[in-house]
Coordinates of C-alpha atoms and ligand atoms in Angstrom, one line a residue:
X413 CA 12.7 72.4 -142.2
X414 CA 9.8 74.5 -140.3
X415 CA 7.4 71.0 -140.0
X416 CA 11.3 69.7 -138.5
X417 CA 11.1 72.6 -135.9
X418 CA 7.4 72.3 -134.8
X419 CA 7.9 68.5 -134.5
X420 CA 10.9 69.3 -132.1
X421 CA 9.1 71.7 -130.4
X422 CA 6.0 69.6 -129.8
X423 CA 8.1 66.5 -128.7
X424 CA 9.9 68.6 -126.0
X425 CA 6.7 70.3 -125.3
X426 CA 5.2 66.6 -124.3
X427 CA 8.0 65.4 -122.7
X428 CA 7.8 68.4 -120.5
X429 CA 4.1 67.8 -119.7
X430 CA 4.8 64.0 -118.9
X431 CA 7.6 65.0 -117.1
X432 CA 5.2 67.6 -114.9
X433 CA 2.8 64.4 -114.9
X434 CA 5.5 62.3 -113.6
X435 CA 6.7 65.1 -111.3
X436 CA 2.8 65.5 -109.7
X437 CA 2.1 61.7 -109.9
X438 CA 5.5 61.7 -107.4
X439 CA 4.9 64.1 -105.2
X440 CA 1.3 62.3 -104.8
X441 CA 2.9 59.3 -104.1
X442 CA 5.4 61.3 -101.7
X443 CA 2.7 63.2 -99.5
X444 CA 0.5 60.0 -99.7
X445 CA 3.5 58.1 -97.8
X446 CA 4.4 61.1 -95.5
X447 CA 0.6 60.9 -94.6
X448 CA 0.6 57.6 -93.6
X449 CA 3.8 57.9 -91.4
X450 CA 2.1 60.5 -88.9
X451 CA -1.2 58.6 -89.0
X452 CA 0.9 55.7 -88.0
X453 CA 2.2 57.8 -84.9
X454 CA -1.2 58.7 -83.9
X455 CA -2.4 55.2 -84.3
X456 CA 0.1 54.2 -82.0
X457 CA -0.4 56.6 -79.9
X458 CA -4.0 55.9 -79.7
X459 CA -3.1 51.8 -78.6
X460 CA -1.1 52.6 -76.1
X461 CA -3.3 55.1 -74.7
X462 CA -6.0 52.8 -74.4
X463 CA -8.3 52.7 -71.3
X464 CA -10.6 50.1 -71.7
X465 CA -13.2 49.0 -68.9
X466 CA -11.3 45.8 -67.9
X467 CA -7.4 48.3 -67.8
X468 CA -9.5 50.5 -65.8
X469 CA -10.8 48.5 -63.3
X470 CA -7.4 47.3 -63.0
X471 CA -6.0 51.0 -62.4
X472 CA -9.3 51.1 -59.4
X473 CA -7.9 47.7 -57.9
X474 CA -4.4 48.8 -57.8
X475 CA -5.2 52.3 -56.5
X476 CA -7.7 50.4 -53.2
X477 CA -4.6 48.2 -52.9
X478 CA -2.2 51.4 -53.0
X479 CA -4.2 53.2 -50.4
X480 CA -4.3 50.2 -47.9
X481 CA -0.4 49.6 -48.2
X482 CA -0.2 53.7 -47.3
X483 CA -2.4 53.1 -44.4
X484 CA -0.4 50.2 -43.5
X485 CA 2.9 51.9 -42.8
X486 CA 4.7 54.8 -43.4
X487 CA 6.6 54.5 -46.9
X488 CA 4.2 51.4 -47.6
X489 CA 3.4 53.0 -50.3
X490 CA 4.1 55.4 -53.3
X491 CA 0.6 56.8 -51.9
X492 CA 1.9 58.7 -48.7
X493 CA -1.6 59.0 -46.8
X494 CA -1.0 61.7 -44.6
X495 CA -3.1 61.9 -41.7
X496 CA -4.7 65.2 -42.0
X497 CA -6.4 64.8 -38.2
X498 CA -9.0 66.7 -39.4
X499 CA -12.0 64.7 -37.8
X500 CA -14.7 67.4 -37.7
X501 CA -15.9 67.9 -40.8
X502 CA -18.3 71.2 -41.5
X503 CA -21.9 69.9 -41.3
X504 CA -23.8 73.3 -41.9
X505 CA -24.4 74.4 -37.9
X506 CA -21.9 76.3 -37.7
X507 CA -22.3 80.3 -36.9
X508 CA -20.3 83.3 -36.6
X509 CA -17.6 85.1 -38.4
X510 CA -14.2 83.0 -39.7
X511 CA -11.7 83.7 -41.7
X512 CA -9.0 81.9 -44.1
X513 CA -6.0 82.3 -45.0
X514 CA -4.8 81.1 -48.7
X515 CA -0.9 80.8 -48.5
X516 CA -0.8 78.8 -52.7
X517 CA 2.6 80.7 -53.8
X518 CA 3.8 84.1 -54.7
X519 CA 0.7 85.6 -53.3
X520 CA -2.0 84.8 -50.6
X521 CA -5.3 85.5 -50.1
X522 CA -7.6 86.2 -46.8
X523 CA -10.7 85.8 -46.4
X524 CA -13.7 85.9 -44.5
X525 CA -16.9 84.2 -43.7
X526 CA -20.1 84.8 -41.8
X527 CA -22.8 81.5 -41.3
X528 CA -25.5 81.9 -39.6
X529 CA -25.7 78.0 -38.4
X530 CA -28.8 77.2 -40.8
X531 CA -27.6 74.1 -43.0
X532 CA -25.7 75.0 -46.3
X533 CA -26.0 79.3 -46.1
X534 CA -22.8 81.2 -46.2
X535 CA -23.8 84.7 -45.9
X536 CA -21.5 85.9 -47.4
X537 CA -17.9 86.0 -48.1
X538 CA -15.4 88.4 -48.6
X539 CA -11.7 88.1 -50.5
X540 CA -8.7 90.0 -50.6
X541 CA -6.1 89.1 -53.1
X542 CA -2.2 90.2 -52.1
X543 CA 1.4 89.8 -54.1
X544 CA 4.2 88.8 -51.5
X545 CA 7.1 90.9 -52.5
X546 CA 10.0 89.2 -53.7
X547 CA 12.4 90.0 -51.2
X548 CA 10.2 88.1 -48.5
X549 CA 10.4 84.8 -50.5
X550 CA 14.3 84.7 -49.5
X551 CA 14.0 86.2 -45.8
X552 CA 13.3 85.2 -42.3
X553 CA 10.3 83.7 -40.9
X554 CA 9.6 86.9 -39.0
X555 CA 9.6 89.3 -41.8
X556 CA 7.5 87.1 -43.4
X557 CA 5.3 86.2 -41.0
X558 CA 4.8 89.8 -39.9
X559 CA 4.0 91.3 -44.0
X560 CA 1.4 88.6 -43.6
X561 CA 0.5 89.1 -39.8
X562 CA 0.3 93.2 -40.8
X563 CA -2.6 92.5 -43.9
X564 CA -4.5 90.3 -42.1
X565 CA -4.7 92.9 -39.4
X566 CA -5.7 95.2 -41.6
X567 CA -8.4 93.0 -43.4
X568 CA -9.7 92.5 -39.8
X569 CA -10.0 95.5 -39.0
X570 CA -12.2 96.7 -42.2
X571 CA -14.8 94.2 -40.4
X572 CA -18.2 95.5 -40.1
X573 CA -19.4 94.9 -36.2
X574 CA -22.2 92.7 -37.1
X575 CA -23.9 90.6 -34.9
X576 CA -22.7 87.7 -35.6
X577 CA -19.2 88.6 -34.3
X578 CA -19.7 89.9 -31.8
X579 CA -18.1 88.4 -28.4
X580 CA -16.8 85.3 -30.4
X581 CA -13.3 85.2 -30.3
X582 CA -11.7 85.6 -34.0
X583 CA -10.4 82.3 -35.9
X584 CA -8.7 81.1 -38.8
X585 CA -8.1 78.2 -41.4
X586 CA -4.9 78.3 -43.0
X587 CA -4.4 76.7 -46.4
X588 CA 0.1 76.3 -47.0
X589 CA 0.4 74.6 -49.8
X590 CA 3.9 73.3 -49.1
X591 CA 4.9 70.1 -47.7
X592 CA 4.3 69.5 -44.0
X593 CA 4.4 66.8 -41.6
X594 CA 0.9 67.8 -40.2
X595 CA 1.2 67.4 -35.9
X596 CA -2.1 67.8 -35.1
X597 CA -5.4 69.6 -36.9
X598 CA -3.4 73.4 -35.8
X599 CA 0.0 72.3 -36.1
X600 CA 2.7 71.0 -38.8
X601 CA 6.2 71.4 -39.1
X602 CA 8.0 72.4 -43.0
X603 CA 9.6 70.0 -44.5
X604 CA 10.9 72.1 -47.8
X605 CA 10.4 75.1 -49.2
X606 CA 9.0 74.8 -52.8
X607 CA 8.1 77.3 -56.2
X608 CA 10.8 79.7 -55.4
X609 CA 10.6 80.3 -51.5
X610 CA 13.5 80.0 -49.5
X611 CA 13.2 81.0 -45.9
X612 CA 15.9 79.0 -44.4
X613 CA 14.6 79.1 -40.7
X614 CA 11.6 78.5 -41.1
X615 CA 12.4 74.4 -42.6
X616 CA 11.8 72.5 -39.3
X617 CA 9.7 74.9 -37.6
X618 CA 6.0 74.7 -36.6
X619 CA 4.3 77.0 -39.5
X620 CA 1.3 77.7 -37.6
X621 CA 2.8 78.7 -34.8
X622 CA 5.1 81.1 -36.5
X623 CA 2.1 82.9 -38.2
X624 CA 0.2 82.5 -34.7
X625 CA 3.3 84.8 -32.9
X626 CA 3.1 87.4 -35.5
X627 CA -0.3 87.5 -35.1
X628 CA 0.2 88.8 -31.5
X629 CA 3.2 90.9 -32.2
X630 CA 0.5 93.0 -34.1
X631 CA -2.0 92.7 -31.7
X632 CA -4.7 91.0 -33.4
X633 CA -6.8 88.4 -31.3
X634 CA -6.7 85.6 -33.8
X635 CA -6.3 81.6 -33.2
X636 CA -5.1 79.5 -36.1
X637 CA -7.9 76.6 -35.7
X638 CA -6.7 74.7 -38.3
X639 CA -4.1 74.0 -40.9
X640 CA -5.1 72.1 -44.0
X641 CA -4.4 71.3 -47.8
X642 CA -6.1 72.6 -50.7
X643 CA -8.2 69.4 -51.2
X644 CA -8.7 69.4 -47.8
X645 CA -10.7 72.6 -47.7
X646 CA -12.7 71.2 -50.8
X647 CA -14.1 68.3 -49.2
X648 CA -15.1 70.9 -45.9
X649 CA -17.1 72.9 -48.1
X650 CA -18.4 69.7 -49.9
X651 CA -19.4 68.1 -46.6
X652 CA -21.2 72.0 -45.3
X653 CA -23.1 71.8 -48.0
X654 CA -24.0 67.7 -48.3
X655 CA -23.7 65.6 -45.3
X656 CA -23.3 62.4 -47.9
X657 CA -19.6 64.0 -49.2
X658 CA -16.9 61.4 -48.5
X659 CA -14.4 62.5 -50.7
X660 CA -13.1 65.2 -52.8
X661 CA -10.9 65.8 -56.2
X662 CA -8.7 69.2 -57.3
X663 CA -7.7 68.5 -60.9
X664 CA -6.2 71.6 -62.0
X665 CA -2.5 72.5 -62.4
X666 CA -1.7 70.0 -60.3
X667 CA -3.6 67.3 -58.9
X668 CA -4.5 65.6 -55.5
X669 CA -7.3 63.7 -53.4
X670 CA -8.5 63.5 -49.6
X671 CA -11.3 61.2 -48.5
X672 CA -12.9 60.3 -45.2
X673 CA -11.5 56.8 -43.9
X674 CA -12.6 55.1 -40.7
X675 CA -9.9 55.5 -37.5
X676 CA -9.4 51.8 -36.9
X677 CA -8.4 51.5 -40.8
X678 CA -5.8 53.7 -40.5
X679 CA -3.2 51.3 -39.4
X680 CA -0.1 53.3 -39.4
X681 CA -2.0 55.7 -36.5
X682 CA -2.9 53.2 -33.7
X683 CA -1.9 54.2 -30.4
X684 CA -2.7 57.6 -31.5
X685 CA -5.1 59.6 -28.7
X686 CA -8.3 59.8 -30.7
X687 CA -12.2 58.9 -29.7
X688 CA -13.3 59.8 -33.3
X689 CA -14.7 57.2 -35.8
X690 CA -13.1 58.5 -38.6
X691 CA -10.2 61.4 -40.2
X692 CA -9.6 62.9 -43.4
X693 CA -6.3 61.3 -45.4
X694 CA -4.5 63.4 -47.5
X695 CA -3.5 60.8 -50.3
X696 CA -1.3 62.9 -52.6
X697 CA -2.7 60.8 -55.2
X698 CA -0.7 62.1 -57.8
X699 CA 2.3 60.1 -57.0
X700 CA 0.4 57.1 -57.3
X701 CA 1.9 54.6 -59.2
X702 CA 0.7 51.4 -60.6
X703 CA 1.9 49.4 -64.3
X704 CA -1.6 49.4 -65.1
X705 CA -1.2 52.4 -66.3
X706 CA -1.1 53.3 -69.6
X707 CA 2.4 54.9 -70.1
X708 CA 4.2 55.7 -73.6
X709 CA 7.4 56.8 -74.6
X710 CA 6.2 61.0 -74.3
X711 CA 5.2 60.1 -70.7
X712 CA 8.5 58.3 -70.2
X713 CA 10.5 61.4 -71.6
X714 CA 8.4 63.6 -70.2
X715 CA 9.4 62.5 -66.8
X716 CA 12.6 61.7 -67.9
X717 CA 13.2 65.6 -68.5
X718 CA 11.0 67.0 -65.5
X719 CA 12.9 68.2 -62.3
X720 CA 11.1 65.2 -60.4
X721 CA 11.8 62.1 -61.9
X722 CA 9.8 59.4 -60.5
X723 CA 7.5 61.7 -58.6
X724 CA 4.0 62.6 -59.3
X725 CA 3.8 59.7 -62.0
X726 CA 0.2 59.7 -62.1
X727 CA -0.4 63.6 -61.6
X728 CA 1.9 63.7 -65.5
X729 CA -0.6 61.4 -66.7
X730 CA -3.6 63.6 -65.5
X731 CA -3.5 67.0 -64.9
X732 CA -3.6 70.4 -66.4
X733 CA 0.5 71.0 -66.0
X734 CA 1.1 68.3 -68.2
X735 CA -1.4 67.1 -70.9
X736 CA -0.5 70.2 -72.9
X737 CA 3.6 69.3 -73.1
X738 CA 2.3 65.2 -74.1
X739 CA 0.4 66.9 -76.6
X740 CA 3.0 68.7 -78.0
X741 CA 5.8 65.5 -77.8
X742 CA 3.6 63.9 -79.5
X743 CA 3.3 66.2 -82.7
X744 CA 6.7 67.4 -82.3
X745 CA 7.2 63.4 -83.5
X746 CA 4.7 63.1 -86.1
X747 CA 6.7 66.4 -87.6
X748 CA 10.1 64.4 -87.1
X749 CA 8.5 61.1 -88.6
X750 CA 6.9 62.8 -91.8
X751 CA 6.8 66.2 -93.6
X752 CA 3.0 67.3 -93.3
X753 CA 3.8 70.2 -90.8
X754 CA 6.7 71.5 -93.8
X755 CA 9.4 73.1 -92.0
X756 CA 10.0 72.4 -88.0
X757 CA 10.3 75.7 -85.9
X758 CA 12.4 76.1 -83.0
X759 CA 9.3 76.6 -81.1
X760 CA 8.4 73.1 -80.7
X761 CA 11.0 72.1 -79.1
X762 CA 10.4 74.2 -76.1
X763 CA 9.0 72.3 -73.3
X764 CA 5.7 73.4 -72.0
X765 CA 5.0 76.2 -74.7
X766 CA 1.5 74.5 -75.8
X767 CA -0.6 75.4 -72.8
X768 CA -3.8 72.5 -71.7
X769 CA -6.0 75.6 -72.4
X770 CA -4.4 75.0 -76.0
X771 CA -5.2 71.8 -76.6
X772 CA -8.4 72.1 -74.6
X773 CA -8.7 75.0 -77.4
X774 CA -8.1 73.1 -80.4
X775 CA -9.8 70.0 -79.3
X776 CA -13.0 72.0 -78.8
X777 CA -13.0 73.7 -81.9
X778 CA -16.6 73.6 -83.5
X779 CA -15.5 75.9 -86.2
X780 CA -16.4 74.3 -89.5
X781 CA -12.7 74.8 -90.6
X782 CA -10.9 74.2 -86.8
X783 CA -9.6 77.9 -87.3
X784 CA -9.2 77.8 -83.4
X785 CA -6.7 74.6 -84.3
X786 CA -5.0 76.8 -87.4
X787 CA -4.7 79.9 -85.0
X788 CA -2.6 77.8 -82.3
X789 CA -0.9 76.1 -84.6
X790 CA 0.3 79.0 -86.4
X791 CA 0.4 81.6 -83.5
X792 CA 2.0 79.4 -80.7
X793 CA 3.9 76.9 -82.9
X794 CA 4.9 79.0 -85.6
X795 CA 3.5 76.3 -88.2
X796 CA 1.2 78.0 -90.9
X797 CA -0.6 77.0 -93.8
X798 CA -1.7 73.5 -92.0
X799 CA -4.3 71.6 -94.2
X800 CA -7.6 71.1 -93.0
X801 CA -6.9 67.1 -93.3
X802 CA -3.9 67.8 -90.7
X803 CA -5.3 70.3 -88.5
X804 CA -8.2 67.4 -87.7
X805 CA -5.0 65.0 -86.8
X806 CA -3.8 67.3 -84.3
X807 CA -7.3 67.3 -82.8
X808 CA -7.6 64.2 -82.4
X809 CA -4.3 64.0 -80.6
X810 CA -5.4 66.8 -78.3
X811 CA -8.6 63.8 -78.0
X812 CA -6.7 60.8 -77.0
X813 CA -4.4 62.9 -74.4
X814 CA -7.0 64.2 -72.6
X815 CA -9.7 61.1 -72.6
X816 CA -6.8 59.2 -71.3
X817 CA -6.3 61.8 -68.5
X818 CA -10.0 62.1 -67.5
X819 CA -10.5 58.1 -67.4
X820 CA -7.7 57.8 -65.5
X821 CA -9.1 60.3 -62.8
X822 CA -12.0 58.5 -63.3
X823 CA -10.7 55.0 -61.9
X824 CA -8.7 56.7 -59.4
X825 CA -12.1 58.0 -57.5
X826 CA -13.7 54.9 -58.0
X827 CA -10.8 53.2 -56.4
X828 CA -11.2 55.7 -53.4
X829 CA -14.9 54.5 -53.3
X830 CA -13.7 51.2 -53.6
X831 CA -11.3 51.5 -50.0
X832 CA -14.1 52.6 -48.3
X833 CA -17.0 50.3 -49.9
X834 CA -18.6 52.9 -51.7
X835 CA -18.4 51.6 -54.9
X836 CA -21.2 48.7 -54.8
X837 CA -18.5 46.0 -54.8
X838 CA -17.9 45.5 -51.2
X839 CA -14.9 47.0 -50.9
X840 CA -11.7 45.7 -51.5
X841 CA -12.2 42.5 -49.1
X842 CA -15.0 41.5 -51.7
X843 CA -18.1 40.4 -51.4
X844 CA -21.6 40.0 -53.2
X845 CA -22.9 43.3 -55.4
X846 CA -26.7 41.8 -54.3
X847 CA -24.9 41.9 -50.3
X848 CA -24.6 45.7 -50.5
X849 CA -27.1 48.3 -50.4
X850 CA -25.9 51.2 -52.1
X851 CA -25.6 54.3 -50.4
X852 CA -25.8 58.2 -51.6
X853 CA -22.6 58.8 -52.3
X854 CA -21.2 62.7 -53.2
X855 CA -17.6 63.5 -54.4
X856 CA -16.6 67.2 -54.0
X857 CA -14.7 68.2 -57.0
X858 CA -12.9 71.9 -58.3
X859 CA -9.8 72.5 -60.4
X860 CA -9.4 74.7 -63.4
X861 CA -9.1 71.7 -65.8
X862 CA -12.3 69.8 -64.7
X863 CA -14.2 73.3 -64.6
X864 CA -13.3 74.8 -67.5
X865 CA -12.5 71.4 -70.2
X866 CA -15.8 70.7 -71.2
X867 CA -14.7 67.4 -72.9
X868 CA -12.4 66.4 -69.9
X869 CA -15.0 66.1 -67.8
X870 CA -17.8 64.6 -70.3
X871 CA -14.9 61.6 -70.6
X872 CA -14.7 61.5 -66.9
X873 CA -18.2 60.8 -66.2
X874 CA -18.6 58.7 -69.3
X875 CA -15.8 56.4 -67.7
X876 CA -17.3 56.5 -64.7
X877 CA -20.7 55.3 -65.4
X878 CA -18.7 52.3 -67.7
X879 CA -16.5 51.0 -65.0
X880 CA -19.5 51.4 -62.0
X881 CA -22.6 50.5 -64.2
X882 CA -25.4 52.3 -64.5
X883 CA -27.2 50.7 -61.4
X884 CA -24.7 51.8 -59.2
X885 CA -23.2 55.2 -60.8
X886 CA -26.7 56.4 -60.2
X887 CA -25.6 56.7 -56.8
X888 CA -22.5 58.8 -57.0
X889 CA -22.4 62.0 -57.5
X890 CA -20.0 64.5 -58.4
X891 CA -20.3 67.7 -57.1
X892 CA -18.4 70.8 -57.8
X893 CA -17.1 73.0 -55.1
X894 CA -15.6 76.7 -55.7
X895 CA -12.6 77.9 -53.5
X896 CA -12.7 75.4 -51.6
X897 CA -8.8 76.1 -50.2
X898 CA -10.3 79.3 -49.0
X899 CA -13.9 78.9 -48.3
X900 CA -13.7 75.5 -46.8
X901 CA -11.2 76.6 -45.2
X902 CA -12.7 78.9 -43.1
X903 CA -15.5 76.4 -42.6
X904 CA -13.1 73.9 -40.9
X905 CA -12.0 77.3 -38.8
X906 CA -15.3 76.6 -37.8
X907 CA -15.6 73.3 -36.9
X908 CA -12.0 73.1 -35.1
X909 CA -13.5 76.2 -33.5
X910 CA -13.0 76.9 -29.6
X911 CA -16.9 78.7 -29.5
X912 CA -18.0 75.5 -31.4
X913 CA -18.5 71.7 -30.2
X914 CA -20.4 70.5 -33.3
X915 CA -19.1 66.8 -34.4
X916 CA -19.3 64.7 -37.3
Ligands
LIG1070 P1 -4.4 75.7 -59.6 O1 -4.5 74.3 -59.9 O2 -3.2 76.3 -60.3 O3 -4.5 76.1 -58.2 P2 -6.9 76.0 -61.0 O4 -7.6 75.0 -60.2 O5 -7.6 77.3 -61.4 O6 -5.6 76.5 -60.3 O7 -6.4 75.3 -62.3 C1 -5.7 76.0 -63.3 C2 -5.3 74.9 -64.3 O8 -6.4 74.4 -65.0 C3 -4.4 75.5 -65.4 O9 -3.1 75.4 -65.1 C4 -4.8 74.6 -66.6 O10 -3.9 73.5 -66.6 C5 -6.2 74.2 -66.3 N1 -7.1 74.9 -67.1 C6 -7.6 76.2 -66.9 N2 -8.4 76.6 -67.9 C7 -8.5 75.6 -68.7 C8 -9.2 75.4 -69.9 N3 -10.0 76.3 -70.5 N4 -9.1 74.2 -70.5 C9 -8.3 73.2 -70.0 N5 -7.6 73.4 -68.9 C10 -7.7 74.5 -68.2
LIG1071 MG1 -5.7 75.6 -56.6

C-alpha cells in the first residue's frame, strides 16, 4: 500500500516536472516568435529607410531641379525661393556699433555689436533675453510694437559712449520669424500670424515699418536696415567670417536653407531694379518634396496627424521636431506587433512625448548596459524591466531614424552646391568633372540638432564625402556659426547700413 502511494506520488511528481518542462520549452518557443516579430519591424524599417549613394544622388538631382523650377516662377515649385534681396553680404570691413533684434516666438532678444572693420573681429557682443507677456500676443500692433520699441530703448540706452559710436547714426537687423512677403532688404509685409500670436492688424501690414514708428514714438534714433530670416543671419555671419561661404543650414527644431544664387538665374525676378550680381534665396527647404525620398508608413501617419498635412514634407523627415515622434511610432508598433515591451502604457500613445534629445540620448548611450536607454524607457515611457537584448533594439531604431535624417540633409546641401556648380559636377546643365576646377567652398551651418547630436552630424559628413568623393569633398567645408539670427543679424545691419558702402 505505502510502495502504491510513493509510486503515485513520484508519477504525479514527474508529470509535474515535464509539465514545467513543457510549460518552459513553450514559453521559449513563445518569446522566441514574439522576438522575431519586432526584429521583423525593425528590419523593415531599416529597408525602407535606406539611403544609398545612388537614392541619394537622386534626392541631390531632384532638389537642383526643385530649386530651378522655384526660380522659374512663383508656385513652380514646392521650394518657394523667396527673394530675400539681401545682396550685400558681411565681408569683415564693417565698423561701428549695430544692433539686432531677435523676434523667434514668445520672447525676443536684442542685441548689440561693435566691429572694428578688421576682417573676422567682433568685439564684442552683448544679449538681452525678454518674455513678451501674454496679453501682447493677442493685441494691437501698437501695444506691441511699443513693449518692444520701450526695451529696446532701454537696452540702448545702457550703451557705453565708446568710440566707435560715436556720430554714427544707430541701426538695426531684425530677425521675424514669421511668414513675410519680403518687399525689399527693410521691408516685408505679414502674411499670418503663427505659434500662438494673433495681432489681427498687423496681417497685411509692413512689419518693419510698424516697429520703425514705435521706435520714434519713444524717441530713439534707430533705422531698421534690414529684415531677414534666421538662416539668413547664419550665412551673414558665415560670409564675415569667410569670404568663400555660399550657403548656410539651421537644422534644429525646425529646419531651413539660404544660399547665394546669381541675379540673372533668378528667373521669377527679371525686370526687377537691381545692378547686383547676385541675392541670397530663402528656399524654405523643408517643404521640399521629391519621391526619392525615402518615406514609410510612420512618416505617412505622422503627417497624416500633424496640423500641416502636406507641408514641410522634408523638414518631418529631418529635423529635431520630428525624429523623436518617428522614433516613437515606430516602437509603439514593434509593442503592438509582439509582446517584448510586456504591458503597453498609455504613454506611448501620446504624440511627441519622446523628445530627439531622447533618442539622441539613448542612441548615444556608451554605458556598458544602455542604462541611459533603460532610464528613458522606463522614466518617459513608463516601460520597465526592458532586457538588455531589447533595449539594444530600440537603439538601433533611434540609429536608422536619425542616419536617415542626417543623409538626407546631407544630399539636400549638395544639391544646393549642385544649382550653383559647386559640387564638382558642373552643375545641373552637366558637364565634364576634369572641365571644372574645384573651388573652396564653405557652408555655414547651426541648429541645436547638428550641434549638439554627435552621431547626427558624424552621418552627415560621412554621406557627404560618399555622394561628393573624396577628391571633391575635400573642398567643402562645413562650418558652424553661433547665433547667427542675432549676430549675423546685426552684421547685415551693417552691411545694409546708411554710414556703410561696402559690397560684395
Ligand atoms: P530652434 O531650432 O528651436 O531655434 P535650436 O537651434 O537650439 O533652436 O535647436 C533646438 C532643437 O535641437 C531641439 O528642439 C531639438 O530638436 C534639437 N536638439 C537640441 N539638443 C539636442 C540633443 N542633445 N540631441 C539631439 N537633438 C537636440
Ligand atoms: Mg533658432
Amino acid at each position: 500500500m505505502e510502495r502504491k502511494v510513493v509510486v503515485v506520488v513520484a508519477v504525479s511528481v514527474a508529470a509535474v516536472a515535464c509539465g514545467m518542462a513543457a510549460a518552459a520549452v513553450g514559453w521559449r518557443v513563445r518569446k522566441r516568435r514574439e522576438w522575431k516579430k519586432a526584429v521583423r519591424v525593425v528590419r523593415e524599417v531599416e529597408e525602407e529607410c535606406e539611403t544609398s549613394v545612388e537614392r541619394l544622388r537622386q534626392v541631390v538631382d531632384a532638389m537642383a531641379v526643385e530649386m530651378h523650377a522655384g526660380l522659374a516662377s512663383e508656385g513652380g515649385s514646392k521650394l518657394k525661393m523667396l527673394l530675400t534681396h539681401v545682396h550685400n553680404l558681411p565681408n569683415g570691413s564693417e565698423r561701428g556699433t549695430y544692433y539686432a533684434l531677435d523676434l523667434e516666438g514668445t520672447y525676443f532678444r536684442v542685441l548689440r555689436v561693435h566691429l572694428n572693420g578688421q576682417q573676422s573681429a567682433i568685439l564684442e557682443h552683448e544679449v538681452e533675453l525678454q518674455t513678451i507677456p501674454q496679453h501682447l500676443l493677442t493685441s494691437t500692433s501698437k501695444d506691441f510694437f511699443d513693449f518692444i520699441a520701450s526695451s529696446l530703448k532701454e537696452f540702448v540706452e545702457k550703451e557705453d559712449d565708446s568710440e566707435l559710436s560715436v556720430a554714427r547714426r544707430k541701426e538695426l537687423g531684425l530677425t521675424f520669424s514669421f511668414p513675410i512677403k519680403q518687399i525689399s532688404v527693410c521691408s516685408g509685409i505679414l502674411i499670418t500670424w503663427t505659434k500662438g500670436f494673433s495681432i489681427v492688424d498687423m496681417v497685411g501690414k509692413d512689419v518693419p515699418a510698424c516697429l520703425q514708428e514705435a521706435l520714434v514714438r519713444k524717441g530713439l534714433d534707430l533705422r531698421v536696415a534690414a529684415l531677414v530670416n534666421d538662416t539668413v543671419g547664419t550665412l551673414a555671419l558665415g560670409h564675415y567670417h569667410d569670404a568663400d561661404t555660399v550657403a548656410a543650414i539651421v537644422i534644429g527644431t525646425s529646419t531651413n536653407a539660404c544660399y547665394l544664387e546669381r541675379t540673372d538665374a533668378i528667373i521669377k525676378c527679371q525686370g526687377l531694379l537691381t545692378t547686383s550680381r547676385s541675392m541670397v534665396v530663402n528656399m524654405e527647404w523643408g517643404n521640399f518634396w521629391s519621391s526619392h525620398l525615402p518615406r514609410t508608413s510612420y512618416d505617412i501617419d505622422l503627417n497624416a496627424e500633424s496640423p500641416n498635412p502636406n507641408d514641410q514634407g522634408f523638414e518631418k523627415m529631418i529635423s529635431g521636431m520630428y525624429l523623436g515622434d518617428i522614433v516613437r511610432r515606430i516602437i509603439l508598433k514593434m509593442s503592438l506587433e509582439s509582446d517584448i515591451l510586456g504591458h503597453i502604457s498609455s504613454k506611448f500613445s501620446m504624440p511627441f512625448i519622446l523628445s530627439t534629445p531622447m533618442i539622441a540620448a539613448m542612441h548615444e548611450d556608451d554605458s556598458p548596459n544602455l542604462r541611459e536607454v533603460e532610464r528613458i524607457l522606463k522614466d518617459i515611457l513608463e516601460i520597465p524591466d526592458v532586457p538588455l537584448k531589447v533595449r539594444k533594439l530600440m537603439m538601433k531604431v533611434c540609429g536608422i531614424v536619425t542616419r536617415r535624417a542626417a543623409r538626407l540633409a546631407a544630399a539636400g546641401i549638395i544639391g544646393i552646391l549642385k544649382k550653383i556648380g559647386r559640387d564638382g559636377s558642373g552643375g545641373i546643365t552637366g558637364g565634364r568633372r576634369s572641365d571644372m576646377k574645384m573651388r573652396r567652398t564653405v557652408v555655414a551651418i547651426e541648429g541645436g540638432l547638428y550641434s549638439n547630436y554627435t552621431l547626427f552630424r558624424e552621418y552627415l559628413h560621412e554621406a557627404l564625402h560618399e555622394i561628393l568623393g573624396e577628391d571633391i569633398a575635400k573642398h567643402v567645408i562645413l562650418k558652424v556659426t553661433e547665433d547667427g539670427s542675432g549676430i549675423g543679424t546685426a552684421l547685415l545691419a551693417a552691411s545694409h547700413s546708411s554710414n556703410n558702402v561696402d559690397r560684395i
